[in-house]
XYZ file of C-alpha atoms in Angstrom:
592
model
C 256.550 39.724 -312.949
C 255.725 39.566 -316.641
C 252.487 41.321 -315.946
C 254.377 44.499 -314.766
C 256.622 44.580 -317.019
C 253.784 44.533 -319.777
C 251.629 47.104 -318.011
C 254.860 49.568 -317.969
C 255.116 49.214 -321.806
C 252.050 50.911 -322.453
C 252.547 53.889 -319.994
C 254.421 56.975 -321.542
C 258.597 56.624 -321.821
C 258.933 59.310 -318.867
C 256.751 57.981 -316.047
C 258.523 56.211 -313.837
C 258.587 51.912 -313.516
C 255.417 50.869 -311.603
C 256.500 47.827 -309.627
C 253.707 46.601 -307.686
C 249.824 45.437 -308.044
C 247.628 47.737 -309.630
C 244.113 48.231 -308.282
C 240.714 50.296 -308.789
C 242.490 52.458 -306.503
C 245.763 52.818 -307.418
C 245.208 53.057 -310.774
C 242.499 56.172 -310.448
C 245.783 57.659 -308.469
C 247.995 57.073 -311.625
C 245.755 58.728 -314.374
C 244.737 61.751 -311.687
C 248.784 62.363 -311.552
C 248.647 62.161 -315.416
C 245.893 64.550 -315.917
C 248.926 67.431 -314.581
C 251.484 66.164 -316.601
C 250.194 65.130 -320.067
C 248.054 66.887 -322.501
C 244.135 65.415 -323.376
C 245.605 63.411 -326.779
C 248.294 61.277 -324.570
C 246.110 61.195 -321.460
C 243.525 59.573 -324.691
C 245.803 57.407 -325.532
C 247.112 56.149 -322.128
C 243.667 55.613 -321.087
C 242.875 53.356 -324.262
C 246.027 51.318 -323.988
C 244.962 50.323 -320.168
C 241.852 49.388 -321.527
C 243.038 46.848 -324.336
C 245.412 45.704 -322.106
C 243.160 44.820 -319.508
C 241.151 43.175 -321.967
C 243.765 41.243 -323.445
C 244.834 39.814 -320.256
C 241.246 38.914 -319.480
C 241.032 36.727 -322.647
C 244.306 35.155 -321.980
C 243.659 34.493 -318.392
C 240.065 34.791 -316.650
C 240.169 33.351 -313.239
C 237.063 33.115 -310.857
C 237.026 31.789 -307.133
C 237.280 28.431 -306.605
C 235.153 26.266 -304.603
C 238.463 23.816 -303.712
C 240.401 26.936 -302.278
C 237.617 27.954 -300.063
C 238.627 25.447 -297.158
C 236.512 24.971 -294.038
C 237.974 25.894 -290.419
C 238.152 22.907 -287.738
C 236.169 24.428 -284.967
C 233.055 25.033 -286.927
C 230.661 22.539 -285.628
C 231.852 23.369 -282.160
C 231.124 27.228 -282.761
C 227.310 26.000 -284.440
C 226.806 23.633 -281.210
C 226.956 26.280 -278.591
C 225.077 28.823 -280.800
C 222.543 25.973 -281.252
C 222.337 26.131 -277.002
C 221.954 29.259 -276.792
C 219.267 29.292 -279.058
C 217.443 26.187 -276.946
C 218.002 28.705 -273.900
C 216.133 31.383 -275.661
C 213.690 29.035 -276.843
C 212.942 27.274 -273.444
C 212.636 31.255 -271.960
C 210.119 31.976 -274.434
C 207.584 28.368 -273.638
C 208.112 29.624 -270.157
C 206.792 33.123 -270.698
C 210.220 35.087 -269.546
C 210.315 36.781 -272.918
C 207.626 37.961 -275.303
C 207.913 36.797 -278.574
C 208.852 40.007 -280.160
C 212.302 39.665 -277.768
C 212.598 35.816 -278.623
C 212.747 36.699 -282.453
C 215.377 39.475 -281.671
C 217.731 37.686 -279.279
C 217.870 34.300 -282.102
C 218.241 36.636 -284.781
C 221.766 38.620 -282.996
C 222.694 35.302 -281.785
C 223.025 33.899 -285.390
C 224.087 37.223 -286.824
C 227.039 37.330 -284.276
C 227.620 33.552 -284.631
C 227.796 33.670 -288.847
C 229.945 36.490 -288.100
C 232.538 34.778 -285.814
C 232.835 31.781 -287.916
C 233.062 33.916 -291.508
C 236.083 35.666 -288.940
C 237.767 32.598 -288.149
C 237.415 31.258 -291.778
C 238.701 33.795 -292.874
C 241.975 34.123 -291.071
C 242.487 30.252 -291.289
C 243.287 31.216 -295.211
C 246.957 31.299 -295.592
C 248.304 34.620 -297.184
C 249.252 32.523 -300.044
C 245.606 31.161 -300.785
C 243.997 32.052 -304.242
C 240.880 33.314 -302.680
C 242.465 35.715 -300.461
C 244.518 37.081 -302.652
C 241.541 37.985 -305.159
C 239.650 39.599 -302.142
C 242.913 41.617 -300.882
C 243.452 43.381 -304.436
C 240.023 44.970 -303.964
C 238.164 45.889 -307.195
C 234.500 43.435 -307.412
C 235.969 40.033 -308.152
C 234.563 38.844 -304.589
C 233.684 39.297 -301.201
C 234.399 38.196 -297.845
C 230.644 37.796 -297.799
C 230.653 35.098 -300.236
C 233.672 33.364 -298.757
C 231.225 32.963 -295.479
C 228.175 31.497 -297.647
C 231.342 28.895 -299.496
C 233.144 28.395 -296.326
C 231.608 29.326 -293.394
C 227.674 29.476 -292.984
C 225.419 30.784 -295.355
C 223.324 32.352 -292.149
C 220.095 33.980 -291.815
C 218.108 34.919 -294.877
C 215.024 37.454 -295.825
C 211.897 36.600 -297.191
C 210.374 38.009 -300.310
C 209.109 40.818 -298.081
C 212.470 41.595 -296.217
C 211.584 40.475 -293.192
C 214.680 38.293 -291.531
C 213.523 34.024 -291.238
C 214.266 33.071 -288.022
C 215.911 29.891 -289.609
C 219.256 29.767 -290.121
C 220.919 27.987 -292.827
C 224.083 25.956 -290.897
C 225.284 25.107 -293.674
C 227.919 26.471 -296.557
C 227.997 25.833 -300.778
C 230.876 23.497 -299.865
C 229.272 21.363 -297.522
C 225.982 21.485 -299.446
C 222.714 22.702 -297.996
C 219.514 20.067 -296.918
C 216.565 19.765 -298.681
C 214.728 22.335 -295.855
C 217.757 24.676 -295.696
C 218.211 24.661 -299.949
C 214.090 25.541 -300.298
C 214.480 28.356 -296.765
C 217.152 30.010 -298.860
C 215.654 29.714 -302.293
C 213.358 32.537 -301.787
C 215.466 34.988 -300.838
C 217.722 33.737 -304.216
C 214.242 33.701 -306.451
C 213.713 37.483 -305.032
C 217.255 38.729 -305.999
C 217.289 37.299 -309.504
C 213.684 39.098 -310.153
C 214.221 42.413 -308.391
C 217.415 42.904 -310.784
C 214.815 42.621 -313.772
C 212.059 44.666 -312.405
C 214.802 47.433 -310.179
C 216.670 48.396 -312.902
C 213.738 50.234 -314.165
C 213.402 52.375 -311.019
C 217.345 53.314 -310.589
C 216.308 54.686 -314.156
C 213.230 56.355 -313.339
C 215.413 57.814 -309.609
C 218.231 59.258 -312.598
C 215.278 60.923 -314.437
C 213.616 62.951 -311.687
C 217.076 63.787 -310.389
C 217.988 65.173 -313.896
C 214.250 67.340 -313.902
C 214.896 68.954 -310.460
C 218.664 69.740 -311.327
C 218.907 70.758 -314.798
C 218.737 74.544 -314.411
C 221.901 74.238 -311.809
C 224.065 75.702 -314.206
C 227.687 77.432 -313.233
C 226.464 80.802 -313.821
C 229.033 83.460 -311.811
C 232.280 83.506 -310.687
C 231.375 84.522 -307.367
C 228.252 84.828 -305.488
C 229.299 86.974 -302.692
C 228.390 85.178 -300.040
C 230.524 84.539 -296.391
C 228.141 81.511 -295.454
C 230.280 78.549 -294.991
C 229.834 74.452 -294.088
C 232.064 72.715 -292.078
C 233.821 69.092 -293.405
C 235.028 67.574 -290.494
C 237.232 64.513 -290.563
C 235.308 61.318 -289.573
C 236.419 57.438 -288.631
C 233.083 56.271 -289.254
C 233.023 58.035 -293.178
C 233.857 55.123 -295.681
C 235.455 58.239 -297.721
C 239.007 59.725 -296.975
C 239.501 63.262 -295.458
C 241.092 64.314 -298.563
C 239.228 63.342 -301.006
C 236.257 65.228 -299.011
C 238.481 68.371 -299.162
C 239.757 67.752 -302.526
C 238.601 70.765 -305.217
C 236.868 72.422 -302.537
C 237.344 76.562 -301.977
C 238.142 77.346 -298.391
C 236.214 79.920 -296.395
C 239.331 81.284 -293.927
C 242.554 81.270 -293.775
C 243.574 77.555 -292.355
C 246.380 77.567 -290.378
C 248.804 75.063 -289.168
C 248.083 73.735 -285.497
C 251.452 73.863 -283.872
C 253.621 76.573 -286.080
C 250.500 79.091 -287.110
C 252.001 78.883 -290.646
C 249.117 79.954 -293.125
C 248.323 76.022 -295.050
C 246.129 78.174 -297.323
C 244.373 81.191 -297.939
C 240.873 82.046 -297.679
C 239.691 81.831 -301.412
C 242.113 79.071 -302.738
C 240.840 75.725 -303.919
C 242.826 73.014 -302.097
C 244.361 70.714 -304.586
C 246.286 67.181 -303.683
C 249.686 68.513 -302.133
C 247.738 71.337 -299.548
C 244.616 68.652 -298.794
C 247.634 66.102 -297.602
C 249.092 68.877 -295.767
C 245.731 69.458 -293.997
C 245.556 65.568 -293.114
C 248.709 65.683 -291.954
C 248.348 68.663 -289.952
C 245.859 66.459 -287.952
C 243.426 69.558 -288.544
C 240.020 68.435 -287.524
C 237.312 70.882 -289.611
C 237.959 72.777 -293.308
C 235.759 75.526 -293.510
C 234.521 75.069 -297.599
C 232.192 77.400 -299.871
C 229.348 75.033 -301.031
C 226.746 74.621 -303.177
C 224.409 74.439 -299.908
C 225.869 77.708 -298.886
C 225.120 79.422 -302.540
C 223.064 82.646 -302.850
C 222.965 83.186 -306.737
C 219.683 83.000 -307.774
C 220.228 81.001 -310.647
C 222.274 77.965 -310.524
C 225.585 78.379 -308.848
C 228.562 80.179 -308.917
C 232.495 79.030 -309.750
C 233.508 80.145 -305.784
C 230.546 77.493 -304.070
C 230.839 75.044 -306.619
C 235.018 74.084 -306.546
C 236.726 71.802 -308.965
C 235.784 70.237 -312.141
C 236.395 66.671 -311.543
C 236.825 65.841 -315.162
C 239.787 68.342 -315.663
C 240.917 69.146 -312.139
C 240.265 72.293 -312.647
C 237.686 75.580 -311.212
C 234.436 74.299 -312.774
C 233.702 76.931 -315.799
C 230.862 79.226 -316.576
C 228.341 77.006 -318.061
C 228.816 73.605 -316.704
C 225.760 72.141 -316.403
C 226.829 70.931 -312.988
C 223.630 69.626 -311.830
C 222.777 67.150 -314.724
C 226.218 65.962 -313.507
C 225.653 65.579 -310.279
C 221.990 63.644 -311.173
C 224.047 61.404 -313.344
C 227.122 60.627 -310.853
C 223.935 59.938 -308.005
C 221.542 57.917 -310.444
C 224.143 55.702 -312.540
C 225.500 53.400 -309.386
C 221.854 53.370 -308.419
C 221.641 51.229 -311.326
C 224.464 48.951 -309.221
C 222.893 49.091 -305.700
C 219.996 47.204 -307.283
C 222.186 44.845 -309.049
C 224.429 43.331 -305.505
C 220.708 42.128 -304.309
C 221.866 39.088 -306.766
C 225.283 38.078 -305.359
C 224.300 38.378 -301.396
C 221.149 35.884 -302.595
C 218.809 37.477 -299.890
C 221.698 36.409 -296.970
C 221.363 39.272 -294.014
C 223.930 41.596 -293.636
C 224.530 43.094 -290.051
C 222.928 46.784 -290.994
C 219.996 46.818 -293.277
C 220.323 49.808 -295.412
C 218.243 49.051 -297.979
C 219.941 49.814 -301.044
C 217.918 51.695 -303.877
C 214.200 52.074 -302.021
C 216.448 53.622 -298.964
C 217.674 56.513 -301.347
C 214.295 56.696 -302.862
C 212.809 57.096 -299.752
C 215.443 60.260 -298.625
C 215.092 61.984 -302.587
C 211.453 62.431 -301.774
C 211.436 62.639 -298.299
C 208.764 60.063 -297.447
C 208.403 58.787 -293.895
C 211.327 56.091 -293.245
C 210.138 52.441 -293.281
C 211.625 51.933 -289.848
C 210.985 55.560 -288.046
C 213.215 56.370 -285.271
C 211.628 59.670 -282.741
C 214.266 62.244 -281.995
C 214.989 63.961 -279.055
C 212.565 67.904 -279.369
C 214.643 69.092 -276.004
C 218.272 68.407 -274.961
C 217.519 66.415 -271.317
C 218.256 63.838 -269.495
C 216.688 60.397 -270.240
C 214.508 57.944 -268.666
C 213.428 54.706 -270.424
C 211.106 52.239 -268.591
C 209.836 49.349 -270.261
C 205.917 48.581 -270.798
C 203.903 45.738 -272.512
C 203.580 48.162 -276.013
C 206.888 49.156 -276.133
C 209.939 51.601 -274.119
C 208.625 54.454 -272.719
C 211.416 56.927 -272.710
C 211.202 60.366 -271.006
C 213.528 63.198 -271.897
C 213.373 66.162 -269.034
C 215.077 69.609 -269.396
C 215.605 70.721 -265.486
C 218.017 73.601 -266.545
C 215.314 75.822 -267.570
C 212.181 76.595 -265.682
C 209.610 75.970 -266.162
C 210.987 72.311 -266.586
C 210.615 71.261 -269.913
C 209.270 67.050 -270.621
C 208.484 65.175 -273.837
C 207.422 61.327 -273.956
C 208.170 58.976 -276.731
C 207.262 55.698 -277.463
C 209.435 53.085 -279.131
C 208.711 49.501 -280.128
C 210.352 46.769 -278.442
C 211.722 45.477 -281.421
C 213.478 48.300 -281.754
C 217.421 49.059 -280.420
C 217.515 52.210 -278.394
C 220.179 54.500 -278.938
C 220.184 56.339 -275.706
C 220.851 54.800 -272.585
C 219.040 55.322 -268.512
C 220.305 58.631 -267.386
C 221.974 59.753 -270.170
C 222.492 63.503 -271.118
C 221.127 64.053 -274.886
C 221.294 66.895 -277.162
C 218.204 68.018 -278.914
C 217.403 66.116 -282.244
C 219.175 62.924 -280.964
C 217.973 59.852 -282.592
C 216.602 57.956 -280.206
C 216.250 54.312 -281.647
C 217.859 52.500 -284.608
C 216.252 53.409 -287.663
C 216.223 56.726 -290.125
C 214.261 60.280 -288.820
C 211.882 61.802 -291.163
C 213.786 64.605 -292.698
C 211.285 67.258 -292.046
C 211.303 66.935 -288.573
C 214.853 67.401 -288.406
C 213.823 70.280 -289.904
C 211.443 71.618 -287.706
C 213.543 70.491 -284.784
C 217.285 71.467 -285.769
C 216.838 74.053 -289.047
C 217.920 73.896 -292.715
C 221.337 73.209 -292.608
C 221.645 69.902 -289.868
C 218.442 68.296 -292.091
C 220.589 68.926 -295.396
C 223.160 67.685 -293.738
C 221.318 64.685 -291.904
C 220.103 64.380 -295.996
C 223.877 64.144 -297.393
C 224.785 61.353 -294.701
C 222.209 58.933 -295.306
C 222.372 59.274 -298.543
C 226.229 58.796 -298.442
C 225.751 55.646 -295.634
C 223.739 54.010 -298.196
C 226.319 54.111 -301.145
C 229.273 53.855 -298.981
C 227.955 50.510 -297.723
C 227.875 49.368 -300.856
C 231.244 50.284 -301.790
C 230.589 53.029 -303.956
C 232.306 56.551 -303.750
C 230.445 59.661 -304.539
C 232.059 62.886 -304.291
C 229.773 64.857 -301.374
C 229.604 67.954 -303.726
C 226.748 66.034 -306.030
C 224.506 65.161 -303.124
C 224.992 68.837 -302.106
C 223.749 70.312 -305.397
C 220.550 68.211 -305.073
C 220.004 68.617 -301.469
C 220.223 72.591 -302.126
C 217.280 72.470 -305.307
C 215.509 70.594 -302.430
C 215.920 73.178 -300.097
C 215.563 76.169 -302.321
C 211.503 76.875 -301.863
C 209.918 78.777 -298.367
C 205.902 79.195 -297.383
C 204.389 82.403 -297.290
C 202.987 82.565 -293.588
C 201.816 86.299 -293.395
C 201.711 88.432 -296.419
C 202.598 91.941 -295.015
C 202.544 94.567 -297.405
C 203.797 92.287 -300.291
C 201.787 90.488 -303.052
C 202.507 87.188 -301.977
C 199.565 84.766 -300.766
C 199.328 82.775 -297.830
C 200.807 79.037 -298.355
C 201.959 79.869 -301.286
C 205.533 78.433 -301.973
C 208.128 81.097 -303.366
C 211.712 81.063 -303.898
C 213.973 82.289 -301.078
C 215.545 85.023 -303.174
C 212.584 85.990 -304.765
C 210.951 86.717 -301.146
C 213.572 88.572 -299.726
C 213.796 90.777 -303.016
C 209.988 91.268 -302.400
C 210.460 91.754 -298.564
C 213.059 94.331 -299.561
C 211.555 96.005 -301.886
C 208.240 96.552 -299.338
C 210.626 97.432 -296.486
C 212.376 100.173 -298.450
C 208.802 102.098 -299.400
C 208.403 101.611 -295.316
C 205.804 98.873 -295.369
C 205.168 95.388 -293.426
C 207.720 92.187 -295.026
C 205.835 89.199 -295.138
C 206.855 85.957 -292.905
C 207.640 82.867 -294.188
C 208.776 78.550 -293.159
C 211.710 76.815 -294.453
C 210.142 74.007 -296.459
C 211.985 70.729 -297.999
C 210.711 69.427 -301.070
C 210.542 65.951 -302.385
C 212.597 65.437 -305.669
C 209.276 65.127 -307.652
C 207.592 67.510 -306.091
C 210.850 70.272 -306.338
C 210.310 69.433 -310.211
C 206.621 70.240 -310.445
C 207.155 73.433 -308.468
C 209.782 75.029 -310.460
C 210.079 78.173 -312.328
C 209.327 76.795 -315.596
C 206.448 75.610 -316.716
C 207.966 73.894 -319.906
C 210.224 71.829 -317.746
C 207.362 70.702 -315.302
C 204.649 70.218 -317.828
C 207.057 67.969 -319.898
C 208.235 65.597 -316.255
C 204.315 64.879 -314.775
C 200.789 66.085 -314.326
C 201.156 67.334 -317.668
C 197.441 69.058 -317.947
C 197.819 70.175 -314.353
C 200.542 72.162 -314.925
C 199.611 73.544 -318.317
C 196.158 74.316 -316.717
C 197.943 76.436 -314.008
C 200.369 78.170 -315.889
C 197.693 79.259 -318.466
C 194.992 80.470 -315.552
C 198.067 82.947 -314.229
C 199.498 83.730 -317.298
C 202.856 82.616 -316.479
C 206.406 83.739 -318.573
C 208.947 80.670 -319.091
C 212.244 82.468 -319.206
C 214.490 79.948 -320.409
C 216.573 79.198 -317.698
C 217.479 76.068 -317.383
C 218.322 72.927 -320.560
C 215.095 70.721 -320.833
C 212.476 74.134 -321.472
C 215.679 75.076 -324.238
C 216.256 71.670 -325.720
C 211.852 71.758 -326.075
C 211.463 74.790 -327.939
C 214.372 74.140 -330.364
C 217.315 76.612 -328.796
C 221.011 75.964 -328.113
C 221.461 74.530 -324.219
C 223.045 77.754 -322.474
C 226.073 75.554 -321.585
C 228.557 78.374 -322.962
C 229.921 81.237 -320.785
C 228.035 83.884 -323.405
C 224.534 81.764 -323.581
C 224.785 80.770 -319.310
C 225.308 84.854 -318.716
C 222.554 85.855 -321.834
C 220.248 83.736 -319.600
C 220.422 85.662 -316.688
C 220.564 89.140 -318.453
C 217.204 87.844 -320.498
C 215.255 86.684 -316.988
């Protein structure tokens, strides 16, 4: 088509003839392959050319969805008639006291979730191949969604009041029938609340970037190696939105990884695994890379090259000074900015899992107490659920130890249970839909599954949205998190009770007291809140300058505390260079 053939005139003379459609995709693929075979002016230059020319053809050419295109399926009215008795069933059970109303509200709400569902399904494949619409949704990018095709063509479905609670209501209609005056003022609020929350959100997605920035400056590529034989496990799975291989991708492997069926070393403990080995690994059908990570780190100062992996930017080992972790606040805090914006183009219409966009990662950063709290499991058992007027009552009994262990837990009706009558559970299994607070995951499972219970969520909530975040960014957050313990007993040492000290600095304590044959102190595993892992760092310049400004002056003055310099924001106050340079990122460390 003429648009290939204009697209392969501005790519260099010696790549090869692209003949087929481009998208987001495909055409991260192409400039990735060019970053290994071009130097930075051409790769400039390249890069620039796509961009006029994508402009240019935009001018020319701008096409939107059209309303004609968006055809309605025959059987519709016949699919909305037996929803509609179904819902006259539920009804009539409800007037005749079968169900409470808590159940009524949940059984209309899955019927017309599963009904809009069906009939945005069967719209959908009634499109030929050949219609305009489908073809706009197939080439990906964020020119439309099959959500918007239902609200044209199907039914628009159940909406949300201002609050975000679900309207019983449904709206039968689509745009291309037209709604009724009742259906058209149901769904206006839900439309009123998306166009506002994009003026007043934006704001916090800003505010989210700025206190990921204060608890992540100092994370700062500092070593080449940390020493450390700690590892994480990626393991490949269906229900990740993100490839296998671009989990693996830039990552330094922890053992040698060998090949299933011939024992042939893939690669070597140490290596980073680049494109070619991380589709060997895929195709190997291997199920867990063992990767260095930022979460498994030990330097005591930002990271080091071995944990950290690939530079993204240059597809190469990150180098000694990268401020990684203002990095990894930006790549986390900029599509925030975008998971407030889709509110608009879903106009308050349900979607089948309510992750709530921006408050939902708001909510994990500082570790508050989920809006819809799920118990987990404190024993691996065997369940029992019965069913009372406030809610399930579900039992979990451990019979393979003695004395027999027991825990009771109480769950709303409302809720939907995760665990069945009889079933065997391991310990911290979620027990009903909804998010765990972090901190029991803590308590329950340790450090690493609540990190990693952390890094999923967080991911879940992006990934529904469409947006890809490399795993390695949430990890460099979730470890400043993570980075703090609580004195319990003092020992020997100089430490206080409750007070809240680095891990490294309490083991170099501990050590230090051991060694002249006294008592180490004891200390918890904490997790701190993104705010609260600001106020509590190392540097009083940094904190003093993010909140509670006299607070933290007041404190630091009353113990006579040294700022070191560490990290960029307590640099950039007092008027020094950033130590973003290998010399200045070392001099740093040698100066602390």
């Amino acid at each position: 088509s003429l648009g290939r053939i204009w697209f392969n005139e501005i790519l260099p003379n010696d790549m090869d003839f692209v003949n087929k459609p481009i998208n987001a995709g495909e055409l991260k693929a192409m400039m990735s392959d060019a970053m290994h075979r071009y130097d930075y002016a051409q790769m400039m230059s390249m890069i620039d050319n796509v961009k006029a020319l994508g402009f240019k053809a935009e001018t020319l050419s701008g096409l939107s969805v059209s309303v004609q295109d968006c055809t309605i399926v025959d059987g519709k009215d016949k699919v909305i008639g037996q929803a509609n008795k179904k819902a006259e069933e539920i009804d009539s059970n409800y007037k005749l006291g079968l169900i409470t109303r808590e159940e009524k509200k949940r059984l209309s709400i899955d019927l017309w979730l599963e009904t809009s569902d069906d009939l945005a399904g069967k719209t959908w494949d009634a499109f030929k191949d050949t219609n305009p619409v489908k073809i706009m949704i197939n080439s990906g990018g964020t020119r439309a969604s099959k959500d918007q095709v239902k609200q044209l063509a199907a039914m628009r479905g159940l909406s949300v009041d201002p609050l975000g609670k679900i309207v019983e209501l449904p709206t039968k209609s689509n745009f291309r029938e037209g709604l009724s005056i009742f259906e058209y003022v149901t769904a206006a609020r839900g439309s009123r609340k998306g166009l506002t929350d994009s003026a007043v959100k934006t704001a916090n997605a800003g505010y989210l970037t700025r206190r990921l920035v204060d608890v992540s400056h100092e994370v700062i590529i500092r070593t080449e190696d940390c020493g450390t034989d700690n590892f994480i496990e990626i393991i490949r799975e269906e229900s990740r939105e993100k490839s296998f291989v671009a989990r693996i991708l830039g990552r330094v492997v922890a053992k040698d990884l060998k090949h299933p069926k011939t024992a042939k070393i893939i690669v070597a403990k140490g290596e980073v695994i680049n494109e070619i080995i991380a589709n060997e690994i895929a195709q190997a059908e291997i199920k867990k890379v063992p990767i260095y990570s930022p979460l498994t780190c030990i330097a005591s100062h930002g990271l080091c090259q071995k944990c950290y992996g690939w530079d993204f930017s240059t597809k190469k080992t990150a180098v000694i000074g990268a401020p990684v972790g203002v990095v990894a606040a930006q790549s986390i805090g900029e599509p925030g900015t975008q998971l407030t914006m889709r509110v608009k183009h879903t106009g308050g219409v349900v979607m089948q899992d309510v992750t709530q966009g921006l408050p939902r990662v708001e909510e994990l950063f500082e570790l508050r107490i989920p809006k819809y709290l799920s118990p987990i499991s404190e024993i691996a058992g065997k369940v029992a659920i019965d069913e009372t007027e406030t809610g399930y009552s579900i039992t979990v009994t451990n019979d393979q130890e003695k004395p027999v262990d027991e825990r009771n837990y109480v769950v709303s009706l409302t809720s939907t249970l995760k665990v069945k009558d009889n079933e065997l559970i391991p310990m911290g299994q979620l027990l009903a839909s909804g998010g765990a607070d972090p901190k029991e995951v803590l308590r329950i499972k340790g450090l690493r599954a609540a990190q990693e219970y952390l890094i999923t969520e967080l991911q879940a909530v992006y990934e529904s949205q469409g947006i890809s975040i490399n795993d390695k960014h949430f990890e460099v957050i979730v470890r400043e998190m993570s980075t703090k313990v609580k004195v319990e007993t003092t020992g020997d040492t100089s430490l206080l009770p409750g007070e809240l000290v680095k891990r490294y600095k309490f083991e170099n304590e501990n050590a230090a007291v051991v060694a002249a044959g006294g008592e180490p102190a004891t200390a918890v595993q904490i997790l701190l809140g993104v705010t609260r892992a600001s106020l509590y760092t190392d540097s009083w310049l940094s904190a003093s300058s993010f909140q509670e400004t006299s607070s933290v002056l007041t404190d630091a003055a009353t113990l006579g505390r040294e700022d070191h310099l560490i990290g960029l924001k307590e640099n950039v106050i007092i008027g020094r260079l950033i130590p973003t340079s290998e010399e200045r990122a070392r001099l740093a460390l040698q100066e602390d």
